[in-house]
PDB file of C-alpha atoms in Angstrom:
ATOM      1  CA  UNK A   1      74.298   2.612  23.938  1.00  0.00           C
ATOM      2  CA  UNK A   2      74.667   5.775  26.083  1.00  0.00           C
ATOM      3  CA  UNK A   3      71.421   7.166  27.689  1.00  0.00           C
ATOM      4  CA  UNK A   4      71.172  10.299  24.885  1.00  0.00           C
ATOM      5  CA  UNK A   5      71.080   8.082  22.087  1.00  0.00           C
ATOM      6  CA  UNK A   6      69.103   6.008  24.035  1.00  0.00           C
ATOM      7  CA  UNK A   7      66.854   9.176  24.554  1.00  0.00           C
ATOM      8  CA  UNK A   8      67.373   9.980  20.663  1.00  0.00           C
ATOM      9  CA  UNK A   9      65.790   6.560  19.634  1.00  0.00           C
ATOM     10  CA  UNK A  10      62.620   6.615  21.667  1.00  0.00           C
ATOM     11  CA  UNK A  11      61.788  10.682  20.809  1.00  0.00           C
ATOM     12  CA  UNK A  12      62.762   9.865  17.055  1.00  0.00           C
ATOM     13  CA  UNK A  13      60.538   6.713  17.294  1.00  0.00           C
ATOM     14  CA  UNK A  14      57.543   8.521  19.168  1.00  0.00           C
ATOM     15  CA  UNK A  15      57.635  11.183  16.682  1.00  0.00           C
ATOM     16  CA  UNK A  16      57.469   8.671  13.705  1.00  0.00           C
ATOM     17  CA  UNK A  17      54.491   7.334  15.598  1.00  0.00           C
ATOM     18  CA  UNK A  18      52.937  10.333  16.032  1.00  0.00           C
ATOM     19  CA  UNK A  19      53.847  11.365  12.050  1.00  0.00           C
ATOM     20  CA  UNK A  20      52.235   7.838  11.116  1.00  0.00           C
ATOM     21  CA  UNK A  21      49.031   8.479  13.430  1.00  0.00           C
ATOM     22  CA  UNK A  22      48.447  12.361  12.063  1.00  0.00           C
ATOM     23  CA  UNK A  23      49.041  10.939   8.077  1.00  0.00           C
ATOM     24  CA  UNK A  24      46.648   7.928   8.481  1.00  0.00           C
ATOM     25  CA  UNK A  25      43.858  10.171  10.629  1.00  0.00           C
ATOM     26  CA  UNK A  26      44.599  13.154   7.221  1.00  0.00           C
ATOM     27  CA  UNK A  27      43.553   9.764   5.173  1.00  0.00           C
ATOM     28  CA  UNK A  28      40.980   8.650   6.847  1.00  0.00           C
ATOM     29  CA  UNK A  29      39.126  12.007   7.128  1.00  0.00           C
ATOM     30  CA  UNK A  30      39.409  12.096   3.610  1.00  0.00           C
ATOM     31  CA  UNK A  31      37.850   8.836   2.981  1.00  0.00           C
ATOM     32  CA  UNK A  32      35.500   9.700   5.143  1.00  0.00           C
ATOM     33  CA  UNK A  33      34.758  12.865   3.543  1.00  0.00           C
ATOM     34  CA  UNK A  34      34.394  10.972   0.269  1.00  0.00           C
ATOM     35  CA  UNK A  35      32.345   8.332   1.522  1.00  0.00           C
ATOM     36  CA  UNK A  36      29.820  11.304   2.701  1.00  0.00           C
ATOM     37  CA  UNK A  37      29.842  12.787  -0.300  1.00  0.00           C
ATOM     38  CA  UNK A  38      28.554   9.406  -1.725  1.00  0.00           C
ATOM     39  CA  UNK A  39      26.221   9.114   0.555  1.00  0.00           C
ATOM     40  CA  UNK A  40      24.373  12.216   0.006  1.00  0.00           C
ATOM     41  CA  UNK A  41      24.900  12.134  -3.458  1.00  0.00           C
ATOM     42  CA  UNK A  42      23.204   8.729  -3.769  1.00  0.00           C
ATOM     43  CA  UNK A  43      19.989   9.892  -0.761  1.00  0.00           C
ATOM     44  CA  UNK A  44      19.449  12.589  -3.256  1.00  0.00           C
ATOM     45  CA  UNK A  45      19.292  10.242  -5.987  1.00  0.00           C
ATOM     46  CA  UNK A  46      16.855   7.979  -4.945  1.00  0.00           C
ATOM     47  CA  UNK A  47      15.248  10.185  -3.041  1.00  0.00           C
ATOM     48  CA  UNK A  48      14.290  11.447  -6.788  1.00  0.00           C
ATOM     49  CA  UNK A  49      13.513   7.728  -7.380  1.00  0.00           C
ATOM     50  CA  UNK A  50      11.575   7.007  -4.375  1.00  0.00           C
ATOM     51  CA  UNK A  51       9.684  10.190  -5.327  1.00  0.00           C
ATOM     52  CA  UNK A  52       8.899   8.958  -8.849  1.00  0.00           C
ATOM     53  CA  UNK A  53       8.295   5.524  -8.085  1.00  0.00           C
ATOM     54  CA  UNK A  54       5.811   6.657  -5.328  1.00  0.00           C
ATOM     55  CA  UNK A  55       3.928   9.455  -7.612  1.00  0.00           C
ATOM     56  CA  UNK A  56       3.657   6.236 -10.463  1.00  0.00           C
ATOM     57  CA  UNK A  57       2.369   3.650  -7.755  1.00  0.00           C
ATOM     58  CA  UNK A  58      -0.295   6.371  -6.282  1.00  0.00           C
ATOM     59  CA  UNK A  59      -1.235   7.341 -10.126  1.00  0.00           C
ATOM     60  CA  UNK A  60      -1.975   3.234 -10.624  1.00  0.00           C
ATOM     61  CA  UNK A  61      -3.619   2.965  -7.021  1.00  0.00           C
ATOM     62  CA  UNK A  62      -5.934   6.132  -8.344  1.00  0.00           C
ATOM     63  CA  UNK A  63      -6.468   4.779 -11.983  1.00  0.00           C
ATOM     64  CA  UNK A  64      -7.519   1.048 -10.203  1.00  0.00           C
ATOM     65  CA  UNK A  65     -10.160   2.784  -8.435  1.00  0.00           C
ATOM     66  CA  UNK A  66     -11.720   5.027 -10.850  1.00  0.00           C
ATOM     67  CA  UNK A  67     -11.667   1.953 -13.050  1.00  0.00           C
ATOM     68  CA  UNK A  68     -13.650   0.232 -10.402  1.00  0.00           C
ATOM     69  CA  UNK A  69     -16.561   3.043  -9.827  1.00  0.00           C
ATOM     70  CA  UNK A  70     -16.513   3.581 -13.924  1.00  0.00           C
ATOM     71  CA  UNK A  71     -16.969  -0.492 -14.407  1.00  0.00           C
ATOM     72  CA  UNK A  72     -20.951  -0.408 -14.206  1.00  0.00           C
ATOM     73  CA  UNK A  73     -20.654   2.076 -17.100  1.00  0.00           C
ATOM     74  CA  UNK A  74     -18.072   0.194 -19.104  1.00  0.00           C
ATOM     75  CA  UNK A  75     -19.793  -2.306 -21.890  1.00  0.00           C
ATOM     76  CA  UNK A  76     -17.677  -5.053 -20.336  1.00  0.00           C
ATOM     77  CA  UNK A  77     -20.169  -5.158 -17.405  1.00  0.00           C
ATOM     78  CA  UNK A  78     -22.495  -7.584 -17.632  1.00  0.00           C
ATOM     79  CA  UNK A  79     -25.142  -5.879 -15.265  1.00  0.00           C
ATOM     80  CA  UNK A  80     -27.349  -3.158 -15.527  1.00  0.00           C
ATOM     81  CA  UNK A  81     -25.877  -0.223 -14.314  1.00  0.00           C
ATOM     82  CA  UNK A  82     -28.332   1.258 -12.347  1.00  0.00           C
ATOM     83  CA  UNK A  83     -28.726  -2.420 -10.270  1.00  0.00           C
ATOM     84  CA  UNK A  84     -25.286  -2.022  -9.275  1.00  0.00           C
ATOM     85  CA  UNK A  85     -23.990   0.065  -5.594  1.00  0.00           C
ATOM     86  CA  UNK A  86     -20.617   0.690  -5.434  1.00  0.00           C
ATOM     87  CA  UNK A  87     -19.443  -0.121  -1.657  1.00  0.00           C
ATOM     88  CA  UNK A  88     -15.409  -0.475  -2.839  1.00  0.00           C
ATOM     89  CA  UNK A  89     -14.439  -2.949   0.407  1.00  0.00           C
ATOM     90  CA  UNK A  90     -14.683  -5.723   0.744  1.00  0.00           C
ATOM     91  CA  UNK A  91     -15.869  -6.023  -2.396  1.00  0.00           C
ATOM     92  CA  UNK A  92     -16.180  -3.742  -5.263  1.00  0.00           C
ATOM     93  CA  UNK A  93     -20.214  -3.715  -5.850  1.00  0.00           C
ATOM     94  CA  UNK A  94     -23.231  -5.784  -4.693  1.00  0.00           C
ATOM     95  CA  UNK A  95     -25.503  -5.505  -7.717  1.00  0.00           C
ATOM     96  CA  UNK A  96     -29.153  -6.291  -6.986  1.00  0.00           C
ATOM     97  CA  UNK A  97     -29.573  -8.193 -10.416  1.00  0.00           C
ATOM     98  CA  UNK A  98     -33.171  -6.945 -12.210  1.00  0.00           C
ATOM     99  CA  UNK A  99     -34.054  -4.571  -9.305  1.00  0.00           C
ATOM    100  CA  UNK A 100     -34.721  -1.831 -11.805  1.00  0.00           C
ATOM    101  CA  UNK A 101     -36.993  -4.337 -13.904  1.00  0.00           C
ATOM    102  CA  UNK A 102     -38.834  -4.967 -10.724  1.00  0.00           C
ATOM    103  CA  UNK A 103     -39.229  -1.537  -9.290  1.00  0.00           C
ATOM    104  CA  UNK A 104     -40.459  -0.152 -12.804  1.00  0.00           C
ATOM    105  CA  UNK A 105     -41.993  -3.457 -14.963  1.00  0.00           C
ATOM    106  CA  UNK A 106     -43.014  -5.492 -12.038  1.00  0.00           C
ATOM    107  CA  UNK A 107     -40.819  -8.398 -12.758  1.00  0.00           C
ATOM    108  CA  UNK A 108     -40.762 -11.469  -9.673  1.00  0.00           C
ATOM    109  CA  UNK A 109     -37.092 -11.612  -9.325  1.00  0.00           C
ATOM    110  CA  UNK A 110     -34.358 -10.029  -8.215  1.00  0.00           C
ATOM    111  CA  UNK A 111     -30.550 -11.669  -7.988  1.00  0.00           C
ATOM    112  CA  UNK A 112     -27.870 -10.301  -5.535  1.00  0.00           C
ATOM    113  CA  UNK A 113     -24.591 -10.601  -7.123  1.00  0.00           C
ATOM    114  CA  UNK A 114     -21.002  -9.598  -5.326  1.00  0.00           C
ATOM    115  CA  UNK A 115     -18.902  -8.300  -7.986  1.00  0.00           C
ATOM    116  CA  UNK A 116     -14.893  -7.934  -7.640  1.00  0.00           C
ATOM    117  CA  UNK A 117     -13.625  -5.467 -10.580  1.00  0.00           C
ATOM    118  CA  UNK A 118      -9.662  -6.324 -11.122  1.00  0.00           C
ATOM    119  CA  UNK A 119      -7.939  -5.134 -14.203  1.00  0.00           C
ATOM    120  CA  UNK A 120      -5.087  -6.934 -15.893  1.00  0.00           C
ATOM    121  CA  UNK A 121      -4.107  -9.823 -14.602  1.00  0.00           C
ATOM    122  CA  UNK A 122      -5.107  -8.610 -11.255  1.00  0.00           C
ATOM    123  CA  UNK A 123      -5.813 -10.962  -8.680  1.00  0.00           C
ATOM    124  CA  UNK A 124      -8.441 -11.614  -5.545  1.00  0.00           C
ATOM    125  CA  UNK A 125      -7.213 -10.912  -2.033  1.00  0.00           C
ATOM    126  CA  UNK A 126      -7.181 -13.226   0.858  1.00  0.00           C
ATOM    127  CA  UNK A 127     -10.088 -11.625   2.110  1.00  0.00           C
ATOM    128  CA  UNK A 128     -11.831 -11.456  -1.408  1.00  0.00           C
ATOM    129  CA  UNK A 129     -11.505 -15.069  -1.377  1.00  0.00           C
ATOM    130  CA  UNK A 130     -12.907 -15.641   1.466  1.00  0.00           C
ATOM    131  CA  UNK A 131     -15.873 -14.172   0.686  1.00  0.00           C
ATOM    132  CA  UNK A 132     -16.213 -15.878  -2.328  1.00  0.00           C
ATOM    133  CA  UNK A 133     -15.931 -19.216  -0.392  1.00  0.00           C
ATOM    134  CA  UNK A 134     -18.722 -18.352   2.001  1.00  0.00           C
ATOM    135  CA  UNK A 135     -20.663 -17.106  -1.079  1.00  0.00           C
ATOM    136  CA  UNK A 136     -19.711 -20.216  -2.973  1.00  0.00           C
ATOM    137  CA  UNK A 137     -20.564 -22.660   0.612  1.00  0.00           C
ATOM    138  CA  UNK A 138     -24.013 -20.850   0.723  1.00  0.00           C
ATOM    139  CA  UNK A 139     -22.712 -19.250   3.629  1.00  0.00           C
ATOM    140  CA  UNK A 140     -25.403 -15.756   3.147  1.00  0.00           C
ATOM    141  CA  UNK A 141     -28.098 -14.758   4.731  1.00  0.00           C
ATOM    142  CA  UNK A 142     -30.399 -12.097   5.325  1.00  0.00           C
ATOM    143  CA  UNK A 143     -31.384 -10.263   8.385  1.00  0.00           C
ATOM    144  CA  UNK A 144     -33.641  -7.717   9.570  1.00  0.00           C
ATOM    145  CA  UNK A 145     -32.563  -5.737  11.936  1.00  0.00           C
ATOM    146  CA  UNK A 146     -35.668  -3.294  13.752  1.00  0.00           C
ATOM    147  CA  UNK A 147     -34.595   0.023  15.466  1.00  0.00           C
ATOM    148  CA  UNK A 148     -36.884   1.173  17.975  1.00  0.00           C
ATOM    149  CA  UNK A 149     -38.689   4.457  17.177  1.00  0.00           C
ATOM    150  CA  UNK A 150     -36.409   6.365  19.869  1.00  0.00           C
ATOM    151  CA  UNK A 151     -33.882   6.138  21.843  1.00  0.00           C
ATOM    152  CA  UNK A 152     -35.615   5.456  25.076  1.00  0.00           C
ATOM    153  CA  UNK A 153     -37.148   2.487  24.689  1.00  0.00           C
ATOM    154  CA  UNK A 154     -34.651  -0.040  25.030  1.00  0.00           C
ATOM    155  CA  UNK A 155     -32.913  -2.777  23.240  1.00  0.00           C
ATOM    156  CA  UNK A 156     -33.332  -3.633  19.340  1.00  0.00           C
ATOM    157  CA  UNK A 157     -35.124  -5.859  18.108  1.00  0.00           C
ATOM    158  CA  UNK A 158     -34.356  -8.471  15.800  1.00  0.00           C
ATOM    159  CA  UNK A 159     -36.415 -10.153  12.755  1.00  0.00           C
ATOM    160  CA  UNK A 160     -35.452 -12.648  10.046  1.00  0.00           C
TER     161      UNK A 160
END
């Protein structure tokens, strides 16, 4: 083989190289195009999704806690309305059980109850449960706590 054709080969074969490089770089720019496309097709549609999903869950969250500050009101609720305060966390109400008898018909008793609203088949939290467990162990008490009359004077006191 004489040094032209020799010459011939290798520019022939560097061009089909360079041919081959150029056509696969056209194809992957289009694939890469396409995949884009997809890409931003399917952000927009889930963005609408994500959107939804997160307008339903905050429409549930706000329902839930209407429900809970409309419970005393509800016949369901086995208190008197008026005994019940609504402190939302960690529990739902404390309800000072025949308060109102006492404070207007003198009755000798009043019960302190924790109440947890759920709705459906809704269940207690870890921390729910844990009060329950130190409410069910006996594990409450009650405690006095005396401000002094300003700010000078020192420390609080405490009484039980």
């Amino acid at each position: 083989m004489n040094p032209e054709d020799f010459l011939i080969a290798a520019l022939a074969f560097i061009a089909g190289i360079a041919m081959a490089y150029l056509y696969f770089r056209l194809r992957v720019g289009v694939i890469e195009d396409r995949a884009r496309n997809d890409l931003e097709r399917w952000k927009n549609e889930c963005t609408r999704d994500i959107r939804k999903d997160s307008v339903s869950r905050s429409r549930s969250v706000l329902k839930g806690r209407i429900s809970e500050q409309m419970a005393p009101f509800l016949p369901e609720f086995p208190y008197n309305h008026a005994d019940a305060r609504f402190i939302g966390n960690p529990v739902d109400f404390i309800v000072f059980d025949g308060y109102t008898r006492a404070k207007d018909d003198h009755a000798d008793t009043v019960d302190v109850v924790l109440v947890e609203v759920k709705k459906g088949k809704g269940r207690l939290t870890r921390q729910e449960l844990l009060i329950k467990k130190a409410v069910d162990e006996g594990r409450v008490s009650w405690k006095t706590v005396m401000l002094p009359d300003s700010c000078d004077d020192g420390e609080a006191e405490t009484g039980e």
